[in-house]
């Protein structure tokens, strides 16, 4: 099991409502092409703290500068088991929330994402509940955020 991290990057509107940044994975990605995903996520490498990795991944995947990325708040973890042809695969995702300024627009940086979209939370919940558009392990983390 390789620990991973996932960020819920969101915007808070003037009325207190929240919107979530959502990524669409590149259609050329080997795994889960075209699926919806977190805008920042990744494996947790040896030798970096989770916080250091959050800052690194924010810059690499979404062009989020260090001064914003360092404001991410650790919210816990989500554990789950995937059923694969080879057997069961336990996983754990360390979760973070990152409030972004309303005028900040993340930019795909590493070629793994086709686009970032800013969605209202009811739309996010509806897509998770009624479609298979999200990469499977993302829905668990997003529902935890909601």
XYZ file of C-alpha atoms in Angstrom:
146
model
C 0.000 0.000 0.000
C 1.376 3.371 -1.065
C -0.147 6.266 0.877
C -1.519 9.045 -1.275
C -2.859 12.528 -0.699
C -5.822 14.382 -2.162
C -6.854 18.018 -1.934
C -10.335 19.469 -2.083
C -9.588 22.859 -3.639
C -12.561 25.157 -3.285
C -13.768 28.739 -3.510
C -16.023 30.383 -0.952
C -18.490 32.862 -2.427
C -19.487 36.169 -0.814
C -22.720 34.553 0.444
C -20.780 31.732 2.141
C -21.559 29.124 -0.514
C -18.756 26.896 -1.747
C -17.726 25.727 -5.195
C -15.258 22.907 -5.838
C -12.524 22.806 -8.454
C -12.825 19.578 -10.466
C -10.272 18.139 -12.908
C -10.934 16.125 -16.043
C -8.099 13.676 -16.561
C -6.354 13.637 -19.921
C -7.919 11.281 -22.452
C -4.409 9.932 -23.088
C -3.749 8.911 -19.456
C -3.147 5.201 -19.064
C -5.387 4.960 -15.994
C -8.906 6.358 -15.818
C -8.662 8.530 -18.980
C -11.257 11.294 -19.198
C -12.586 10.689 -15.674
C -13.217 13.477 -13.162
C -10.606 13.815 -10.433
C -9.171 16.095 -7.748
C -7.169 18.982 -9.148
C -4.284 17.978 -6.861
C -3.476 14.436 -5.726
C -0.517 12.112 -5.719
C 1.561 9.456 -4.077
C 3.329 10.200 -0.809
C 7.062 9.780 -1.462
C 9.592 8.709 1.136
C 11.582 11.641 2.494
C 8.886 14.324 2.200
C 6.352 15.265 4.824
C 2.725 15.287 3.716
C 2.746 19.092 3.943
C 5.862 19.359 1.758
C 4.266 16.992 -0.741
C 1.036 19.036 -0.819
C 3.008 22.154 -1.742
C 5.022 20.252 -4.369
C 1.969 18.603 -5.961
C 0.003 21.884 -5.998
C 2.720 23.518 -8.068
C 3.305 20.546 -10.364
C -0.322 19.707 -11.103
C -2.289 22.952 -10.891
C 0.217 25.848 -10.902
C -0.846 26.774 -7.366
C 1.935 28.930 -5.881
C 3.650 27.928 -2.653
C 2.154 30.820 -0.662
C -1.364 29.530 -1.442
C -0.551 25.812 -1.256
C 0.987 26.190 2.196
C -2.458 27.241 3.496
C -3.903 23.743 2.898
C -5.531 22.304 6.018
C -5.116 18.635 6.909
C -8.584 17.140 7.426
C -7.790 13.485 8.109
C -7.699 10.427 5.915
C -9.966 8.104 3.990
C -9.239 4.393 3.765
C -10.840 1.998 1.326
C -10.284 -1.339 -0.401
C -10.320 -1.784 -4.177
C -11.313 -5.118 -5.684
C -8.893 -5.932 -8.499
C -8.421 -9.065 -10.621
C -5.276 -9.751 -8.573
C -7.175 -9.471 -5.290
C -7.944 -6.833 -2.690
C -5.889 -3.619 -2.604
C -6.109 -1.514 0.576
C -5.421 2.196 0.191
C -5.293 5.298 2.332
C -5.603 8.909 1.169
C -4.514 11.758 3.425
C -7.037 14.536 2.830
C -6.538 18.284 2.742
C -8.798 21.241 2.048
C -7.444 24.314 0.304
C -9.524 27.482 0.056
C -8.498 29.373 -3.059
C -9.213 33.052 -3.781
C -12.261 33.554 -6.040
C -10.096 35.204 -8.706
C -7.458 32.432 -8.774
C -7.719 30.040 -11.710
C -5.562 26.897 -11.522
C -3.803 25.842 -14.712
C -2.989 22.268 -15.737
C 0.767 21.954 -15.566
C 1.915 18.387 -16.167
C -0.176 17.156 -19.111
C -2.214 14.762 -16.970
C -5.329 16.980 -16.946
C -7.419 18.281 -19.855
C -9.255 20.968 -17.908
C -10.196 22.360 -14.515
C -13.822 23.289 -13.840
C -15.375 25.184 -10.928
C -18.643 23.480 -9.922
C -21.362 24.213 -7.385
C -21.476 21.564 -4.639
C -24.976 20.285 -5.558
C -23.708 19.549 -9.086
C -20.679 17.693 -7.690
C -22.902 15.601 -5.410
C -25.322 14.856 -8.263
C -22.548 13.703 -10.592
C -21.122 11.413 -7.893
C -24.548 9.990 -7.025
C -25.879 9.454 -10.545
C -22.942 8.856 -12.898
C -19.648 7.019 -13.087
C -17.842 10.139 -14.330
C -15.536 10.375 -11.285
C -12.511 8.161 -10.830
C -13.752 5.653 -8.208
C -11.517 6.604 -5.284
C -12.222 10.326 -5.786
C -15.895 10.087 -4.975
C -15.106 8.877 -1.460
C -12.854 11.862 -0.753
C -15.211 14.384 -2.352
C -18.166 13.057 -0.364
C -16.040 13.449 2.779
C -15.507 17.116 1.813
C -19.206 17.694 1.102
